[in-house]
GROMACS .gro file of C-alpha atoms in nm:
model
  281
    1MET     CA    1   0.537   3.579   0.770
    2GLN     CA    2   0.735   3.592   0.445
    3GLN     CA    3   1.018   3.401   0.613
    4PHE     CA    4   0.769   3.138   0.731
    5LYS     CA    5   0.635   3.098   0.376
    6THR     CA    6   0.989   3.073   0.237
    7LEU     CA    7   1.076   2.794   0.477
    8MET     CA    8   0.752   2.614   0.390
    9LEU     CA    9   0.838   2.644   0.022
   10ARG     CA   10   1.179   2.490   0.093
   11GLU     CA   11   1.016   2.188   0.258
   12TRP     CA   12   0.765   2.156  -0.024
   13LEU     CA   13   1.033   2.159  -0.292
   14GLN     CA   14   1.251   1.909  -0.106
   15GLN     CA   15   0.984   1.664   0.015
   16ARG     CA   16   0.692   1.690  -0.228
   17ARG     CA   17   0.804   1.410  -0.461
   18SER     CA   18   0.788   1.129  -0.206
   19TRP     CA   19   0.457   1.241  -0.051
   20LEU     CA   20   0.287   1.299  -0.386
   21LEU     CA   21   0.413   0.961  -0.504
   22LEU     CA   22   0.251   0.803  -0.199
   23GLY     CA   23  -0.077   0.991  -0.232
   24LEU     CA   24  -0.121   0.972  -0.609
   25TRP     CA   25   0.052   0.669  -0.753
   26THR     CA   26  -0.009   0.417  -0.476
   27PRO     CA   27  -0.390   0.419  -0.527
   28VAL     CA   28  -0.355   0.417  -0.906
   29ILE     CA   29  -0.128   0.111  -0.902
   30ALA     CA   30  -0.338  -0.069  -0.640
   31TRP     CA   31  -0.666  -0.018  -0.827
   32ALA     CA   32  -0.513  -0.112  -1.160
   33LEU     CA   33  -0.404  -0.443  -1.008
   34LEU     CA   34  -0.746  -0.497  -0.849
   35TYR     CA   35  -0.932  -0.435  -1.176
   36ILE     CA   36  -0.696  -0.673  -1.358
   37VAL     CA   37  -0.778  -0.943  -1.101
   38LEU     CA   38  -1.152  -0.877  -1.138
   39ILE     CA   39  -1.129  -0.897  -1.518
   40TYR     CA   40  -0.956  -1.235  -1.510
   41GLN     CA   41  -1.119  -1.387  -1.200
   42GLY     CA   42  -1.463  -1.230  -1.212
   43MET     CA   43  -1.661  -1.062  -0.936
   44PRO     CA   44  -1.661  -1.257  -0.607
   45GLN     CA   45  -1.997  -1.349  -0.456
   46PHE     CA   46  -2.076  -1.242  -0.098
   47ASN     CA   47  -2.458  -1.289  -0.084
   48SER     CA   48  -2.499  -0.985   0.141
   49ALA     CA   49  -2.847  -0.840   0.194
   50THR     CA   50  -2.726  -0.487   0.272
   51ILE     CA   51  -2.460  -0.426   0.005
   52SER     CA   52  -2.396  -0.543  -0.352
   53ASP     CA   53  -2.100  -0.763  -0.438
   54ALA     CA   54  -1.935  -0.485  -0.641
   55ALA     CA   55  -1.983  -0.231  -0.361
   56LYS     CA   56  -1.838  -0.482  -0.115
   57VAL     CA   57  -1.525  -0.514  -0.330
   58ALA     CA   58  -1.508  -0.134  -0.358
   59SER     CA   59  -1.534  -0.096   0.020
   60PHE     CA   60  -1.262  -0.354   0.073
   61GLY     CA   61  -1.031  -0.186  -0.179
   62ILE     CA   62  -1.086   0.162  -0.036
   63SER     CA   63  -1.041   0.044   0.322
   64THR     CA   64  -0.725  -0.157   0.250
   65GLN     CA   65  -0.559   0.102   0.030
   66SER     CA   66  -0.642   0.406   0.246
   67SER     CA   67  -0.528   0.234   0.565
   68MET     CA   68  -0.204   0.127   0.397
   69VAL     CA   69  -0.131   0.487   0.291
   70LEU     CA   70  -0.204   0.607   0.645
   71TYR     CA   71   0.037   0.354   0.798
   72ILE     CA   72   0.306   0.431   0.539
   73ALA     CA   73   0.265   0.803   0.614
   74LEU     CA   74   0.318   0.736   0.986
   75ILE     CA   75   0.631   0.537   0.907
   76GLY     CA   76   0.753   0.824   0.689
   77VAL     CA   77   0.697   1.071   0.973
   78LEU     CA   78   0.877   0.838   1.214
   79LEU     CA   79   1.177   0.818   0.982
   80THR     CA   80   1.187   1.192   0.904
   81ILE     CA   81   1.119   1.393   1.219
   82PRO     CA   82   1.384   1.246   1.456
   83GLY     CA   83   1.655   1.334   1.202
   84LEU     CA   84   1.555   1.699   1.163
   85PRO     CA   85   1.790   1.838   1.435
   86TYR     CA   86   2.096   1.740   1.225
   87ARG     CA   87   1.948   1.748   0.874
   88ASP     CA   88   2.120   2.069   0.764
   89LYS     CA   89   2.452   1.944   0.898
   90ASP     CA   90   2.417   1.611   0.722
   91ASP     CA   91   2.336   1.763   0.380
   92LYS     CA   92   2.616   2.021   0.426
   93SER     CA   93   2.380   2.321   0.401
   94LEU     CA   94   2.420   2.427   0.765
   95SER     CA   95   2.657   2.714   0.695
   96PHE     CA   96   2.426   2.850   0.427
   97TRP     CA   97   2.115   2.848   0.645
   98ARG     CA   98   2.308   2.984   0.943
   99SER     CA   99   2.424   3.277   0.729
  100LEU     CA  100   2.063   3.383   0.664
  101PRO     CA  101   1.864   3.599   0.910
  102ILE     CA  102   1.621   3.318   0.989
  103ASN     CA  103   1.421   3.312   1.309
  104GLU     CA  104   1.527   3.006   1.510
  105ALA     CA  105   1.171   2.924   1.611
  106ASN     CA  106   1.057   2.923   1.246
  107ALA     CA  107   1.357   2.708   1.151
  108VAL     CA  108   1.234   2.441   1.394
  109ILE     CA  109   0.856   2.474   1.365
  110VAL     CA  110   0.825   2.482   0.984
  111PRO     CA  111   1.004   2.151   0.910
  112VAL     CA  112   0.799   1.980   1.183
  113LEU     CA  113   0.475   2.134   1.061
  114MET     CA  114   0.538   2.035   0.699
  115ASN     CA  115   0.690   1.689   0.749
  116ALA     CA  116   0.481   1.571   1.043
  117LEU     CA  117   0.142   1.720   0.956
  118LEU     CA  118   0.077   1.902   0.629
  119LEU     CA  119   0.259   1.685   0.374
  120PRO     CA  120   0.149   1.349   0.525
  121LEU     CA  121  -0.208   1.480   0.555
  122LEU     CA  122  -0.199   1.592   0.191
  123ALA     CA  123  -0.086   1.245   0.080
  124ILE     CA  124  -0.359   1.075   0.287
  125VAL     CA  125  -0.637   1.304   0.164
  126LEU     CA  126  -0.523   1.262  -0.196
  127ALA     CA  127  -0.521   0.885  -0.149
  128ILE     CA  128  -0.873   0.859  -0.001
  129THR     CA  129  -1.008   1.096  -0.269
  130LEU     CA  130  -0.847   0.895  -0.548
  131ASN     CA  131  -0.968   0.570  -0.392
  132LEU     CA  132  -1.326   0.697  -0.396
  133LEU     CA  133  -1.296   0.812  -0.758
  134LEU     CA  134  -1.117   0.502  -0.887
  135SER     CA  135  -1.368   0.272  -0.718
  136ALA     CA  136  -1.665   0.452  -0.878
  137PRO     CA  137  -1.718   0.192  -1.158
  138LEU     CA  138  -1.801  -0.062  -0.887
  139TRP     CA  139  -2.071   0.137  -0.707
  140ILE     CA  140  -2.192   0.416  -0.937
  141THR     CA  141  -2.476   0.202  -1.080
  142HIS     CA  142  -2.620   0.164  -0.729
  143TRP     CA  143  -2.604   0.536  -0.652
  144THR     CA  144  -2.849   0.668  -0.393
  145ALA     CA  145  -2.877   0.988  -0.192
  146LEU     CA  146  -2.771   0.795   0.119
  147MET     CA  147  -2.461   0.669  -0.061
  148GLY     CA  148  -2.372   1.025  -0.161
  149ALA     CA  149  -2.401   1.138   0.200
  150ASN     CA  150  -2.187   0.843   0.310
  151LEU     CA  151  -1.919   0.927   0.053
  152LEU     CA  152  -1.901   1.285   0.181
  153LEU     CA  153  -1.890   1.167   0.544
  154THR     CA  154  -1.619   0.917   0.450
  155LEU     CA  155  -1.399   1.184   0.296
  156ILE     CA  156  -1.448   1.422   0.589
  157GLY     CA  157  -1.423   1.152   0.854
  158PHE     CA  158  -1.110   0.983   0.718
  159SER     CA  159  -0.938   1.320   0.668
  160LEU     CA  160  -1.023   1.416   1.028
  161GLN     CA  161  -0.906   1.074   1.147
  162ALA     CA  162  -0.576   1.122   0.964
  163LEU     CA  163  -0.525   1.467   1.118
  164LEU     CA  164  -0.598   1.344   1.472
  165THR     CA  165  -0.372   1.042   1.419
  166LEU     CA  166  -0.083   1.262   1.306
  167LEU     CA  167  -0.136   1.499   1.601
  168TRP     CA  168  -0.150   1.204   1.843
  169PHE     CA  169   0.168   1.065   1.685
  170LEU     CA  170   0.349   1.399   1.716
  171PRO     CA  171   0.468   1.372   2.082
  172LEU     CA  172   0.643   1.042   2.011
  173VAL     CA  173   0.842   1.164   1.711
  174LEU     CA  174   0.923   1.498   1.879
  175LEU     CA  175   1.052   1.320   2.189
  176LEU     CA  176   1.268   1.104   1.963
  177ALA     CA  177   1.391   1.418   1.783
  178LEU     CA  178   1.470   1.580   2.119
  179GLY     CA  179   1.661   1.272   2.231
  180ASN     CA  180   1.848   1.264   1.901
  181SER     CA  181   1.942   1.630   1.938
  182ALA     CA  182   2.087   1.561   2.283
  183VAL     CA  183   2.269   1.233   2.212
  184ARG     CA  184   2.285   1.168   1.841
  185ARG     CA  185   2.149   0.830   1.728
  186TRP     CA  186   2.157   0.678   2.077
  187GLY     CA  187   1.928   0.952   2.208
  188MET     CA  188   1.623   0.792   2.046
  189VAL     CA  189   1.699   0.459   2.210
  190MET     CA  190   1.744   0.633   2.544
  191VAL     CA  191   1.403   0.803   2.510
  192LEU     CA  192   1.229   0.470   2.447
  193ILE     CA  193   1.410   0.293   2.731
  194GLY     CA  194   1.344   0.588   2.961
  195ALA     CA  195   0.970   0.586   2.883
  196PHE     CA  196   0.934   0.218   2.972
  197MET     CA  197   1.145   0.260   3.285
  198VAL     CA  198   0.931   0.552   3.403
  199GLN     CA  199   0.615   0.351   3.339
  200SER     CA  200   0.756   0.057   3.536
  201LEU     CA  201   0.853   0.288   3.822
  202LEU     CA  202   0.511   0.451   3.833
  203GLY     CA  203   0.348   0.109   3.809
  204SER     CA  204   0.539  -0.010   4.115
  205LEU     CA  205   0.419   0.294   4.308
  206SER     CA  206   0.054   0.273   4.203
  207ASN     CA  207  -0.112   0.002   3.999
  208ASP     CA  208  -0.434   0.195   3.939
  209ALA     CA  209  -0.309   0.539   3.837
  210PRO     CA  210  -0.339   0.611   3.462
  211ALA     CA  211   0.007   0.769   3.476
  212SER     CA  212   0.151   0.425   3.553
  213ARG     CA  213   0.018   0.301   3.217
  214PHE     CA  214   0.090   0.604   3.001
  215VAL     CA  215   0.281   0.405   2.735
  216ASP     CA  216  -0.004   0.155   2.703
  217ILE     CA  217  -0.262   0.434   2.698
  218TYR     CA  218  -0.067   0.622   2.432
  219PHE     CA  219  -0.042   0.331   2.188
  220SER     CA  220  -0.396   0.208   2.254
  221GLY     CA  221  -0.515   0.562   2.177
  222LEU     CA  222  -0.305   0.571   1.859
  223PHE     CA  223  -0.446   0.248   1.719
  224GLY     CA  224  -0.791   0.338   1.850
  225VAL     CA  225  -0.813   0.659   1.651
  226ILE     CA  226  -0.666   0.490   1.341
  227ASP     CA  227  -0.952   0.235   1.340
  228GLN     CA  228  -1.231   0.482   1.418
  229ILE     CA  229  -1.371   0.522   1.064
  230ASP     CA  230  -1.496   0.188   0.928
  231LEU     CA  231  -1.429   0.213   0.555
  232GLY     CA  232  -1.524  -0.151   0.505
  233ARG     CA  233  -1.896  -0.075   0.552
  234PHE     CA  234  -1.935   0.284   0.436
  235LEU     CA  235  -2.126   0.183   0.119
  236SER     CA  236  -2.361  -0.034   0.321
  237ALA     CA  237  -2.707   0.087   0.416
  238SER     CA  238  -2.628  -0.004   0.778
  239SER     CA  239  -2.317   0.215   0.806
  240ASN     CA  240  -2.305   0.457   1.101
  241LEU     CA  241  -2.051   0.709   0.975
  242SER     CA  242  -2.212   1.004   1.152
  243ASP     CA  243  -2.159   0.831   1.487
  244GLN     CA  244  -1.799   0.750   1.395
  245VAL     CA  245  -1.726   1.112   1.301
  246GLY     CA  246  -1.886   1.218   1.630
  247ASN     CA  247  -1.654   0.981   1.817
  248LEU     CA  248  -1.356   1.147   1.647
  249LEU     CA  249  -1.473   1.491   1.757
  250ARG     CA  250  -1.511   1.366   2.114
  251PHE     CA  251  -1.161   1.216   2.095
  252ALA     CA  252  -1.022   1.557   2.001
  253ILE     CA  253  -1.143   1.714   2.327
  254ASN     CA  254  -1.055   1.438   2.571
  255PRO     CA  255  -0.779   1.503   2.832
  256PRO     CA  256  -0.519   1.256   2.694
  257PHE     CA  257  -0.534   1.421   2.351
  258VAL     CA  258  -0.499   1.768   2.501
  259MET     CA  259  -0.206   1.638   2.707
  260ALA     CA  260  -0.044   1.503   2.389
  261LEU     CA  261  -0.070   1.848   2.230
  262LEU     CA  262   0.085   2.010   2.538
  263ILE     CA  263   0.376   1.762   2.532
  264SER     CA  264   0.428   1.838   2.163
  265GLY     CA  265   0.443   2.208   2.243
  266LEU     CA  266   0.697   2.152   2.519
  267CYS     CA  267   0.912   1.937   2.290
  268LEU     CA  268   0.905   2.206   2.021
  269ALA     CA  269   1.004   2.468   2.278
  270ALA     CA  270   1.294   2.248   2.393
  271LEU     CA  271   1.411   2.194   2.032
  272ILE     CA  272   1.397   2.569   1.968
  273TRP     CA  273   1.598   2.635   2.286
  274ARG     CA  274   1.863   2.381   2.187
  275ARG     CA  275   1.894   2.536   1.840
  276LYS     CA  276   1.926   2.886   1.984
  277ALA     CA  277   2.192   2.759   2.225
  278GLY     CA  278   2.384   2.606   1.934
  279GLN     CA  279   2.343   2.254   2.077
  280SER     CA  280   2.183   2.119   1.759
  281ALA     CA  281   2.193   2.208   1.392
   0.00000   0.00000   0.00000
């Protein structure tokens, strides 16, 4: 356990700056710009019967900013995880880490856990929390008990949505990492080409089987879970956040999501085996 914590601390010290910058400073800069625009241009008029103009602007700002941070976090994961098999070799620390009595499984699992799940999730949760706080001047005067419940559901729901999105995204980046560990750089291209070729082959054998559309199902599921929580209406009296959170919980127990977790586990096992065999750094 101490070794696991030490490896987590290493990832935190190396990667914290970029993720904290994303989670803390991106909302601050975005809201500062929005308030400057409102000061000079005035409050836009929407004439909505269910939500005030200021709350509408707040909802728009929170939705836009939080979604942007989520997408940037996914891009960060996509750029980081496939390069992990050769990271120690590239930064010339391989001999140092190889000289330590580090469990090979921990050496693979911890960087994936930190860079694909915990650090991105931290940045996203920080961003949505800051967005809610920084938008308060726009909706605090219209505070109601229902709005308080919606704010709590928004924080819980968007955090759960971010976690499920990152878990759903994990098989893709781990497959790319596995391909990169087998054939450096070109391995990722081979994984993508292979996935589309397999889908085409299965499609020619059976047009109705879900397996013949697994690439389409995967990406439709990814964008489906990203759009599950409607931040654009959460301050409205007609918001249905409880139903949206329920949909997320149902998504977490459906067969495709469980299959994605199983594929992630198999990819991690393969990466651990390749590291133990000395076939990757």
